[in-house]
Coordinates of C-alpha atoms and ligand atoms in Angstrom, one line a residue:
M1 CA 0.0 -0.3 0.3
R2 CA 1.3 3.4 -1.1
P3 CA 0.2 6.5 1.9
I4 CA -1.3 9.4 0.4
D5 CA -1.3 12.2 2.2
Y6 CA -4.8 15.0 1.6
V7 CA -5.1 18.4 2.5
A8 CA -8.4 20.6 1.9
A9 CA -6.8 24.3 1.1
Q10 CA -9.2 27.0 2.9
D11 CA -7.8 29.8 0.5
M12 CA -5.4 30.2 -2.5
K13 CA -2.0 31.2 -0.4
G14 CA -2.2 27.9 1.2
A15 CA -3.1 25.7 -1.9
L16 CA -0.1 27.0 -3.6
E17 CA 1.8 26.9 -0.4
K18 CA 0.5 23.1 -0.2
L19 CA 1.2 22.6 -3.8
G20 CA 4.9 24.4 -4.3
S21 CA 6.2 22.0 -0.9
R22 CA 5.8 19.1 -3.2
P23 CA 6.4 20.3 -6.5
T24 CA 6.9 17.1 -8.2
D25 CA 4.1 14.9 -6.9
A26 CA 1.3 17.3 -5.0
V27 CA -1.8 17.5 -7.2
P28 CA -4.7 19.7 -7.1
I29 CA -8.3 17.6 -7.0
G30 CA -11.3 19.2 -8.2
G31 CA -14.2 17.0 -8.8
G32 CA -11.9 13.7 -8.7
T33 CA -13.3 12.2 -11.4
N34 CA -10.8 12.1 -13.5
L35 CA -7.9 11.9 -11.3
V36 CA -9.2 9.5 -8.4
D37 CA -9.7 6.7 -11.6
L38 CA -6.4 6.9 -12.7
M39 CA -5.0 6.8 -8.8
K40 CA -7.1 3.6 -8.6
I41 CA -5.4 1.8 -11.8
H42 CA -2.1 3.4 -10.4
V43 CA -1.6 5.7 -14.0
Q44 CA -1.1 8.8 -11.3
N45 CA 0.3 8.7 -8.5
P46 CA 0.6 11.3 -6.4
A47 CA 2.0 11.6 -3.2
L48 CA -0.2 14.7 -2.0
L49 CA -3.9 15.9 -3.0
V50 CA -4.7 19.3 -2.3
D51 CA -8.2 19.6 -2.1
I52 CA -9.3 23.2 -3.7
N53 CA -12.8 23.0 -3.6
A54 CA -13.4 25.2 -1.0
L55 CA -11.8 27.8 -3.3
P56 CA -14.0 30.7 -4.2
L57 CA -13.8 29.3 -8.0
S58 CA -17.5 28.6 -8.1
Q59 CA -19.0 31.5 -9.8
I60 CA -20.2 32.9 -13.3
E61 CA -20.3 36.4 -13.8
E62 CA -20.7 38.4 -16.6
A63 CA -17.0 40.5 -17.2
D64 CA -16.4 43.0 -19.8
G65 CA -19.4 42.2 -22.5
G66 CA -18.9 38.2 -22.2
L67 CA -18.5 35.4 -19.1
R68 CA -16.2 34.7 -16.5
I69 CA -16.1 31.4 -15.1
G70 CA -14.5 30.0 -12.3
A71 CA -12.3 26.6 -12.3
L72 CA -14.6 25.2 -10.1
V73 CA -18.2 25.5 -11.6
R74 CA -19.3 22.3 -12.0
N75 CA -20.2 21.1 -15.5
S76 CA -23.8 20.7 -15.2
D77 CA -24.1 24.2 -13.2
L78 CA -22.7 25.9 -16.5
A79 CA -24.3 23.7 -18.9
N80 CA -27.5 24.6 -17.5
H81 CA -26.8 28.6 -17.1
P82 CA -28.8 30.9 -18.2
L83 CA -26.6 33.2 -20.0
V84 CA -24.4 30.3 -21.0
R85 CA -27.3 28.8 -22.8
Q86 CA -28.6 32.2 -24.1
R87 CA -25.4 33.6 -25.5
Y88 CA -22.9 30.4 -25.8
P89 CA -25.5 27.4 -26.2
V90 CA -22.7 26.0 -28.4
L91 CA -20.6 25.3 -24.9
S92 CA -23.9 24.2 -23.2
E93 CA -24.5 21.7 -25.9
A94 CA -20.6 20.1 -25.6
L95 CA -21.0 19.9 -22.0
L96 CA -24.5 18.3 -22.2
A97 CA -22.7 16.0 -24.6
G98 CA -20.5 14.3 -22.1
A99 CA -20.2 11.8 -19.7
S100 CA -23.5 11.7 -17.6
P101 CA -25.5 14.0 -15.5
Q102 CA -24.2 12.4 -11.9
L103 CA -20.4 13.1 -13.5
R104 CA -21.3 16.5 -15.0
N105 CA -22.5 16.9 -11.1
L106 CA -19.0 16.8 -9.9
A107 CA -16.6 17.4 -12.5
T108 CA -15.4 21.2 -12.6
V109 CA -14.1 23.2 -15.0
G110 CA -10.6 23.3 -14.4
G111 CA -10.6 19.2 -14.0
N112 CA -12.3 19.1 -17.4
I113 CA -9.5 21.0 -19.2
L114 CA -7.2 18.9 -18.3
Q115 CA -8.3 15.7 -18.4
K116 CA -6.0 12.9 -19.5
T117 CA -6.6 11.0 -22.9
R118 CA -8.5 8.0 -22.9
C119 CA -6.3 6.5 -24.7
S120 CA -6.2 2.6 -23.4
Y121 CA -2.4 2.2 -23.3
F122 CA -2.0 5.2 -21.7
R123 CA -4.8 3.4 -18.5
D124 CA -2.8 0.2 -18.6
V125 CA 0.9 0.2 -17.0
S126 CA 2.1 -3.3 -18.2
Q127 CA 2.2 -1.3 -21.8
P128 CA 4.7 1.4 -23.2
C129 CA 3.5 4.8 -23.6
N130 CA 5.7 7.6 -23.7
K131 CA 2.6 9.5 -22.6
R132 CA 2.6 8.0 -19.4
E133 CA 6.4 7.1 -19.1
P134 CA 8.9 9.2 -21.1
G135 CA 10.9 7.1 -23.7
S136 CA 8.7 4.0 -23.0
G137 CA 7.3 3.7 -26.3
C138 CA 3.5 3.9 -27.8
A139 CA 1.8 0.9 -27.5
A140 CA -1.1 2.4 -29.7
L141 CA 1.0 2.9 -32.8
Q142 CA 1.3 -0.9 -33.6
G143 CA -2.0 -1.4 -31.3
F144 CA -5.5 -1.5 -32.0
N145 CA -5.5 2.3 -32.6
R146 CA -9.7 2.6 -33.4
M147 CA -9.9 5.6 -31.1
H148 CA -6.9 7.6 -31.8
A149 CA -6.2 10.7 -33.4
V150 CA -5.7 11.7 -37.1
L151 CA -4.6 15.4 -36.6
G152 CA -1.6 16.5 -34.9
T153 CA 0.2 13.4 -34.3
S154 CA 3.7 12.4 -34.0
D155 CA 6.1 9.2 -34.1
K156 CA 6.0 9.4 -30.2
C157 CA 2.0 9.6 -29.4
I158 CA -1.3 9.5 -31.3
A159 CA -3.7 9.8 -28.4
T160 CA -6.8 12.1 -28.7
N161 CA -7.9 15.1 -26.3
P162 CA -11.2 13.3 -25.0
S163 CA -13.0 16.7 -24.2
D164 CA -16.1 18.1 -25.1
M165 CA -15.7 21.1 -23.6
N166 CA -12.3 21.7 -24.6
V167 CA -13.7 21.8 -28.4
A168 CA -16.4 24.4 -27.6
L169 CA -13.7 26.7 -25.4
A170 CA -11.3 26.4 -28.7
V171 CA -14.5 27.5 -31.2
L172 CA -15.3 30.5 -28.2
D173 CA -12.0 31.9 -27.9
A174 CA -11.3 31.3 -24.5
T175 CA -8.1 32.9 -22.3
V176 CA -7.6 30.1 -19.4
H177 CA -6.2 32.1 -16.7
V178 CA -3.8 30.3 -14.2
T179 CA -2.0 31.8 -11.0
G180 CA 1.1 29.9 -9.5
P181 CA 4.4 30.5 -7.8
K182 CA 5.4 33.3 -10.3
G183 CA 2.1 35.2 -10.1
D184 CA -1.0 35.4 -12.4
R185 CA -1.0 34.7 -16.3
K186 CA -3.3 34.3 -19.2
I187 CA -3.5 31.9 -21.9
A188 CA -5.7 32.3 -25.2
F189 CA -7.0 28.8 -25.4
G190 CA -5.4 27.7 -28.3
D191 CA -1.6 27.5 -26.7
F192 CA -3.2 26.1 -23.9
H193 CA -3.2 22.5 -25.0
L194 CA 0.6 21.3 -26.8
V195 CA 0.5 18.3 -29.7
P196 CA 2.9 15.7 -28.6
G197 CA 5.4 15.9 -30.8
A198 CA 8.6 14.5 -29.0
H199 CA 6.9 14.9 -25.6
P200 CA 3.8 13.6 -25.4
E201 CA 4.2 13.9 -21.7
R202 CA 3.8 17.9 -22.0
E203 CA 0.3 18.1 -22.5
T204 CA -0.4 22.0 -21.9
V205 CA 1.7 25.2 -20.8
L206 CA 0.3 24.6 -17.5
Q207 CA 3.5 24.8 -14.6
P208 CA 4.1 22.8 -12.0
G209 CA 2.5 24.3 -9.1
E210 CA 0.0 26.6 -10.9
L211 CA -3.7 26.5 -11.0
I212 CA -6.2 27.4 -13.0
T213 CA -8.1 30.0 -11.3
H214 CA -10.8 30.7 -14.3
V215 CA -11.8 31.0 -18.2
T216 CA -13.2 34.6 -19.6
L217 CA -15.1 34.2 -22.8
P218 CA -15.3 37.3 -25.4
A219 CA -18.5 38.6 -25.7
S220 CA -19.6 36.3 -28.7
G221 CA -21.9 37.2 -32.0
F222 CA -22.2 33.5 -32.7
A223 CA -25.3 32.7 -30.5
A224 CA -27.9 32.4 -33.3
N225 CA -25.5 29.9 -35.6
S226 CA -23.1 27.7 -33.9
H227 CA -23.9 24.1 -33.2
Y228 CA -22.0 21.0 -31.0
L229 CA -22.5 17.2 -33.0
K230 CA -20.8 14.3 -31.1
V231 CA -20.7 10.8 -33.1
R232 CA -20.1 8.1 -30.7
D233 CA -20.9 4.7 -30.5
R234 CA -23.6 4.8 -28.4
A235 CA -25.7 7.7 -27.9
S236 CA -24.6 8.5 -24.1
Y237 CA -21.6 7.6 -22.1
A238 CA -19.4 7.6 -24.8
F239 CA -16.4 9.5 -26.0
A240 CA -16.6 10.9 -29.3
L241 CA -15.3 9.4 -32.5
T242 CA -15.5 12.7 -33.8
S243 CA -16.7 15.9 -33.2
A244 CA -17.5 19.2 -34.1
A245 CA -18.2 22.6 -33.0
V246 CA -19.2 25.5 -35.1
A247 CA -20.6 29.3 -35.0
L248 CA -21.2 31.2 -38.1
E249 CA -22.1 35.0 -38.3
L250 CA -24.4 35.1 -41.3
E251 CA -25.3 38.3 -43.3
G252 CA -28.2 37.2 -44.9
K253 CA -26.8 34.2 -46.5
T254 CA -23.1 34.7 -46.5
V255 CA -20.5 33.9 -44.1
K256 CA -19.8 36.8 -42.4
S257 CA -17.5 35.0 -39.9
A258 CA -16.8 31.5 -39.1
R259 CA -15.3 29.2 -36.5
V260 CA -14.5 25.7 -36.9
A261 CA -13.4 23.3 -34.5
L262 CA -12.9 19.5 -34.4
G263 CA -13.0 17.0 -31.1
G264 CA -12.1 13.3 -31.1
V265 CA -9.7 13.4 -34.0
G266 CA -6.9 16.0 -32.6
T267 CA -4.0 15.5 -30.4
K268 CA -5.1 18.9 -28.8
P269 CA -8.9 20.4 -29.4
W270 CA -8.5 21.0 -32.8
R271 CA -9.7 24.6 -34.5
S272 CA -9.1 24.7 -37.5
P273 CA -8.5 28.1 -39.5
E274 CA -8.2 26.3 -42.8
A275 CA -12.3 25.6 -42.9
E276 CA -12.8 29.2 -41.5
K277 CA -11.1 30.2 -44.5
A278 CA -13.1 28.2 -46.7
L279 CA -16.4 29.9 -45.4
I280 CA -15.7 33.4 -45.1
G281 CA -17.2 35.8 -47.3
Q282 CA -18.7 32.5 -49.1
P283 CA -22.4 31.4 -49.2
A284 CA -24.0 29.4 -46.3
D285 CA -24.4 26.4 -48.7
E286 CA -23.6 23.0 -49.0
V287 CA -21.2 23.5 -52.0
R288 CA -19.0 25.7 -49.3
F289 CA -19.2 23.1 -46.0
K290 CA -18.0 20.2 -48.1
A291 CA -15.2 22.5 -49.2
A292 CA -14.3 24.0 -45.7
A293 CA -14.8 20.0 -44.1
A294 CA -12.5 19.0 -47.2
A295 CA -9.7 21.4 -45.8
A296 CA -10.0 20.7 -42.3
L297 CA -9.4 17.0 -42.9
K298 CA -6.5 18.2 -45.4
G299 CA -3.6 17.0 -43.1
A300 CA -5.3 14.1 -41.7
K301 CA -2.7 11.0 -41.0
P302 CA -4.6 7.8 -40.2
Q303 CA -3.2 4.9 -38.7
K304 CA -4.2 1.2 -39.1
H305 CA -7.4 1.3 -37.4
N306 CA -8.6 4.7 -37.7
G307 CA -9.1 5.9 -41.4
F308 CA -13.0 5.9 -41.1
K309 CA -12.5 8.8 -39.2
V310 CA -11.3 11.0 -41.7
E311 CA -14.3 10.5 -43.7
L312 CA -16.7 10.7 -40.8
A313 CA -14.9 14.0 -39.1
R314 CA -15.9 15.4 -42.6
R315 CA -19.1 14.4 -42.5
T316 CA -19.9 15.9 -38.9
L317 CA -18.8 19.0 -39.6
I318 CA -20.7 19.2 -42.8
R319 CA -23.6 18.5 -40.8
A320 CA -23.0 20.6 -37.9
L321 CA -22.4 23.7 -40.2
S322 CA -25.9 22.7 -42.0
Q323 CA -27.5 22.5 -38.3
A324 CA -25.5 26.0 -37.2
A325 CA -26.9 28.1 -40.5
G326 CA -30.6 26.5 -40.3
L327 CA -30.3 24.5 -43.5
A328 CA -30.4 20.7 -41.8
Ligands
FAD1 C1 -17.5 6.9 -17.1 C2 -16.9 8.5 -17.6 C3 -17.5 8.8 -18.8 C4 -16.6 10.4 -19.2 N1 -17.3 10.7 -20.5 C5 -17.2 11.8 -20.9 C6 -17.4 12.7 -22.3 O1 -18.3 11.7 -23.2 N2 -17.0 13.9 -22.7 C7 -16.1 14.1 -21.6 O2 -15.8 15.5 -21.9 N3 -15.6 14.4 -20.8 C8 -15.9 12.8 -20.2 N4 -15.4 12.3 -18.9 C9 -14.4 12.8 -18.2 C10 -15.0 14.3 -17.6 O3 -15.6 14.9 -18.2 C11 -14.0 14.4 -16.7 O4 -13.5 13.3 -15.9 C12 -13.8 15.5 -15.8 O5 -14.5 16.6 -16.4 C13 -13.0 15.9 -15.1 O6 -13.1 17.4 -14.2 P1 -13.1 16.9 -12.2 O7 -13.1 17.7 -11.7 O8 -13.8 15.5 -11.9 O9 -11.4 16.3 -12.2 P2 -10.1 16.0 -11.4 O10 -10.4 14.7 -11.6 O11 -10.4 16.8 -10.1 O12 -8.9 16.8 -11.9 C14 -8.8 16.1 -13.7 C15 -7.2 16.8 -13.4 O13 -6.8 18.0 -13.4 C16 -6.4 18.8 -12.4 N5 -6.8 20.2 -11.9 C17 -8.3 20.0 -11.1 N6 -8.6 21.4 -11.3 C18 -7.6 22.1 -11.3 C19 -7.4 22.9 -11.6 N7 -8.1 23.7 -11.1 N8 -6.3 23.8 -11.9 C20 -5.0 23.2 -11.8 N9 -5.2 21.5 -11.8 C21 -6.6 20.9 -11.8 C22 -5.8 17.7 -11.3 O14 -4.9 17.9 -10.8 C23 -5.7 16.6 -12.1 O15 -4.6 16.5 -12.9 C24 -15.8 11.2 -18.4 C25 -15.4 10.2 -17.2 C26 -15.8 9.3 -16.9 C27 -15.5 9.0 -15.5
SF4_2 S1 -0.7 6.9 -27.9 FE1 0.0 8.5 -26.6 S2 -1.1 8.0 -25.0 FE2 -1.8 6.0 -25.9 S3 0.1 4.4 -25.8 FE3 0.7 5.7 -27.3 S4 1.9 7.5 -26.7 FE4 0.8 7.0 -24.9

């Protein structure tokens, strides 16, 4: 048996001190729905759990015409908040497509952003995995890789980022606010997660001892024409094979601006400037949506078992765009 210390932080200063006291093996715990799972199967082995649930990070507030969302806001509270449903429906849809009601009641915004990949080899300590154990190899490259990524992969790791919420935050141009031993900083959502490259163990730009405090969303003109579409093996309680978050601003039948992100196919939440470029200034019709989907998947590199994802992602995106534009 391995001893694990637990401390419930009462304020931010205390939380940061505790995290800083053992920088390599202390971790914060939010809802615990991902961390505790991984501790049970010995994939994550922290020596100190710093419970951050008493910190004042559970508010959703209007800020600068947009929203400020505390890192401890539960996924269900965020999905059902009137301002989110009204102004950022794509975020509400993405959250409600994830996990189960019970899990969403516990899961926090910070924990969801940082949830680990569902690669089955990552979760099996008998298998080589560069993300879990740098330099050990990648069992998925030669193994069963149906669920894995086709965009942003490397010869060291092909795991997807599993979060539905992250795909919506990518499309909404969110900013992640963090605090740590060196003070506060903010990071554009698109820069927060990293592609694996040679170092799959580095998943985000968060530094040891840093905490996510909140996320901000800028004012949005996309509420009327946005959509999150998730395709999965079962209708609920399953991670995405493919998903798309899209947001359009229409002027008559012309696309004035467009935001596109894909889930289930990328090693990070996959924003597609290529698809957006193919849409802006064009008629909102199926021809352009097909062109945008082709552009989004142009660089896809399928593995042995996940070639179907390329076509499925194209179709997911075309359908999401059609629904956002009111054509489907
Ligand atoms: C059966 C099952 C099905 C699921 N299905 C889906 C799905 O379909 N779609 C989907 O998107 N998700 C799904 N999930 C994942 C779920 O959304 C995540 O487990 C949840 O969002 C994690 O949030 P949490 O607060 O519980 O995180 P925790 O488990 O508490 O933490 C996760 C990680 O984040 C760190 N952390 C937490 N908060 C902070 C913070 N404020 N600052 C810095 N670090 C922090 C922790 O140290 C840990 O490393 C599923 C989970 C389960 C168990
Ligand atoms: S794909 Fe990534 S997470 Fe999965 S086994 Fe390979 S290195 Fe590990």
